[in-house]
């Protein structure tokens, strides 16, 4: 009996899609067979093929966005911005490859020259997440294809329809079917792909727990590239901010956009004790006004449900755990319908919680931490194993310089939300937020490896020292 996978719309509970679970070995073999032909094509041909992909996506933008909205539960307007990000990735990746993987010629000794070129790794596996099921895996796939790799993409088992549709659009644009393969399946299928000896590397976006498991697995295969883009327990520090309402708006955007299901979402709001009341009151008022509804509802919602009931259950358990440890709820994490994963934005003061869990609560939960001075704010911001994003609201330039220099994060913002990093810059973190393989603009770095060549049109060689004299000891004795 053939195993199948089903995708459920989180907002309605309706079945959206059903498909067959694939075979990792077969997909890797197909990619391996097609790779050499793709890699041998000129860079201009590969880029032009992907520009046709852009045109195909643009033609089907509404259909694509509708599918993303239904499968993730995110508002339609947000799904449309995700498709725009898919469209924009090609030109950005082409520019990145040209800049970071360009060919160079240097002068060498005796008329020789030194050439620096780049080669693709071969077959790369891509494991995608559910929160941005098109944009984030596309951020791996496009630069990998430009560099000349073949790709086996396994979408999240929670968003397989979007992943399958994305690969279909690549094929419609003329990318050979063997060069981009879609592997449908659950965690076991992903493990089989990661462990397959036929892949030359793996590009992963997902949880820190899964990322650390992959890191241990790949420790014994240093010949394979591993790029990990993991989560964050991100701090948002508000300090000497004159406009409390603006700070509250940015805090709400940072914490609650995408129902808190962004790896760069603000998890911890760090404020000066005694000067926090107005800010918290304004955030609460804004949270009260945020529309949480079906992705296609009218008026348009700010956020939809989290991905499924299991995720909602885990978030409620995490919020309750904070309360049991001494957290003081300011806005409770309510679930109006126990059969659906809709959650209201929540705020909880955890200042008095002695052993706060250093965990990524992947949903609309903002934890407030009050501190006495800026030194304590910096210490609290760094009180995490993660290091993805951090933001400072308020303060003079000197204070931001101090914040930038001391906070440990790969994305450091000033008077901006923690989320929404630009695609034309590197994206990644330190600590357990990644393994020093930033994506976005720097994805070119892990999709090809540099090759250094010393070259001369004519061979010349001599050994000037360390040789015996060929005539020594051959003189005739008189």
mmCIF file of N, CA and C in Angstrom, residues 105-109 111-115 117 453-457:
data_model
loop_
_atom_site.group_PDB
_atom_site.id
_atom_site.type_symbol
_atom_site.label_atom_id
_atom_site.label_comp_id
_atom_site.label_asym_id
_atom_site.label_seq_id
_atom_site.Cartn_x
_atom_site.Cartn_y
_atom_site.Cartn_z
ATOM 1 N N UNK A 105 41.452 36.773 -12.250
ATOM 2 C CA UNK A 105 42.753 36.433 -12.812
ATOM 3 C C UNK A 105 43.826 37.267 -12.116
ATOM 4 N N UNK A 106 44.901 36.599 -11.680
ATOM 5 C CA UNK A 106 46.002 37.267 -11.011
ATOM 6 C C UNK A 106 47.300 36.918 -11.728
ATOM 7 N N UNK A 107 48.255 37.803 -11.649
ATOM 8 C CA UNK A 107 49.552 37.539 -12.273
ATOM 9 C C UNK A 107 50.386 36.658 -11.348
ATOM 10 N N UNK A 108 51.051 35.643 -11.939
ATOM 11 C CA UNK A 108 51.925 34.764 -11.180
ATOM 12 C C UNK A 108 53.377 34.933 -11.593
ATOM 13 N N UNK A 109 54.253 34.096 -11.078
ATOM 14 C CA UNK A 109 55.684 34.175 -11.375
ATOM 15 C C UNK A 109 55.985 33.602 -12.748
ATOM 16 N N UNK A 111 55.637 34.588 -15.759
ATOM 17 C CA UNK A 111 54.639 34.705 -16.800
ATOM 18 C C UNK A 111 53.405 33.849 -16.598
ATOM 19 N N UNK A 112 53.343 33.131 -15.488
ATOM 20 C CA UNK A 112 52.155 32.318 -15.211
ATOM 21 C C UNK A 112 51.026 33.213 -14.708
ATOM 22 N N UNK A 113 49.858 32.631 -14.595
ATOM 23 C CA UNK A 113 48.714 33.370 -14.057
ATOM 24 C C UNK A 113 48.012 32.485 -13.022
ATOM 25 N N UNK A 114 47.330 33.143 -12.121
ATOM 26 C CA UNK A 114 46.542 32.462 -11.103
ATOM 27 C C UNK A 114 45.077 32.773 -11.380
ATOM 28 N N UNK A 115 44.269 31.732 -11.497
ATOM 29 C CA UNK A 115 42.839 31.895 -11.758
ATOM 30 C C UNK A 115 42.043 31.399 -10.563
ATOM 31 N N UNK A 117 38.184 30.366 -9.806
ATOM 32 C CA UNK A 117 36.854 30.096 -10.323
ATOM 33 C C UNK A 117 36.067 29.319 -9.274
ATOM 34 N N UNK A 453 43.724 27.983 -9.411
ATOM 35 C CA UNK A 453 44.524 27.312 -10.439
ATOM 36 C C UNK A 453 45.732 28.173 -10.783
ATOM 37 N N UNK A 454 46.923 27.560 -10.767
ATOM 38 C CA UNK A 454 48.132 28.191 -11.308
ATOM 39 C C UNK A 454 48.301 27.673 -12.724
ATOM 40 N N UNK A 455 48.362 28.576 -13.702
ATOM 41 C CA UNK A 455 48.294 28.178 -15.101
ATOM 42 C C UNK A 455 49.377 28.861 -15.924
ATOM 43 N N UNK A 456 49.954 28.100 -16.865
ATOM 44 C CA UNK A 456 50.937 28.640 -17.810
ATOM 45 C C UNK A 456 50.744 27.940 -19.137
ATOM 46 N N UNK A 457 50.924 28.662 -20.242
ATOM 47 C CA UNK A 457 50.711 28.073 -21.555
ATOM 48 C C UNK A 457 51.831 27.118 -21.941
#
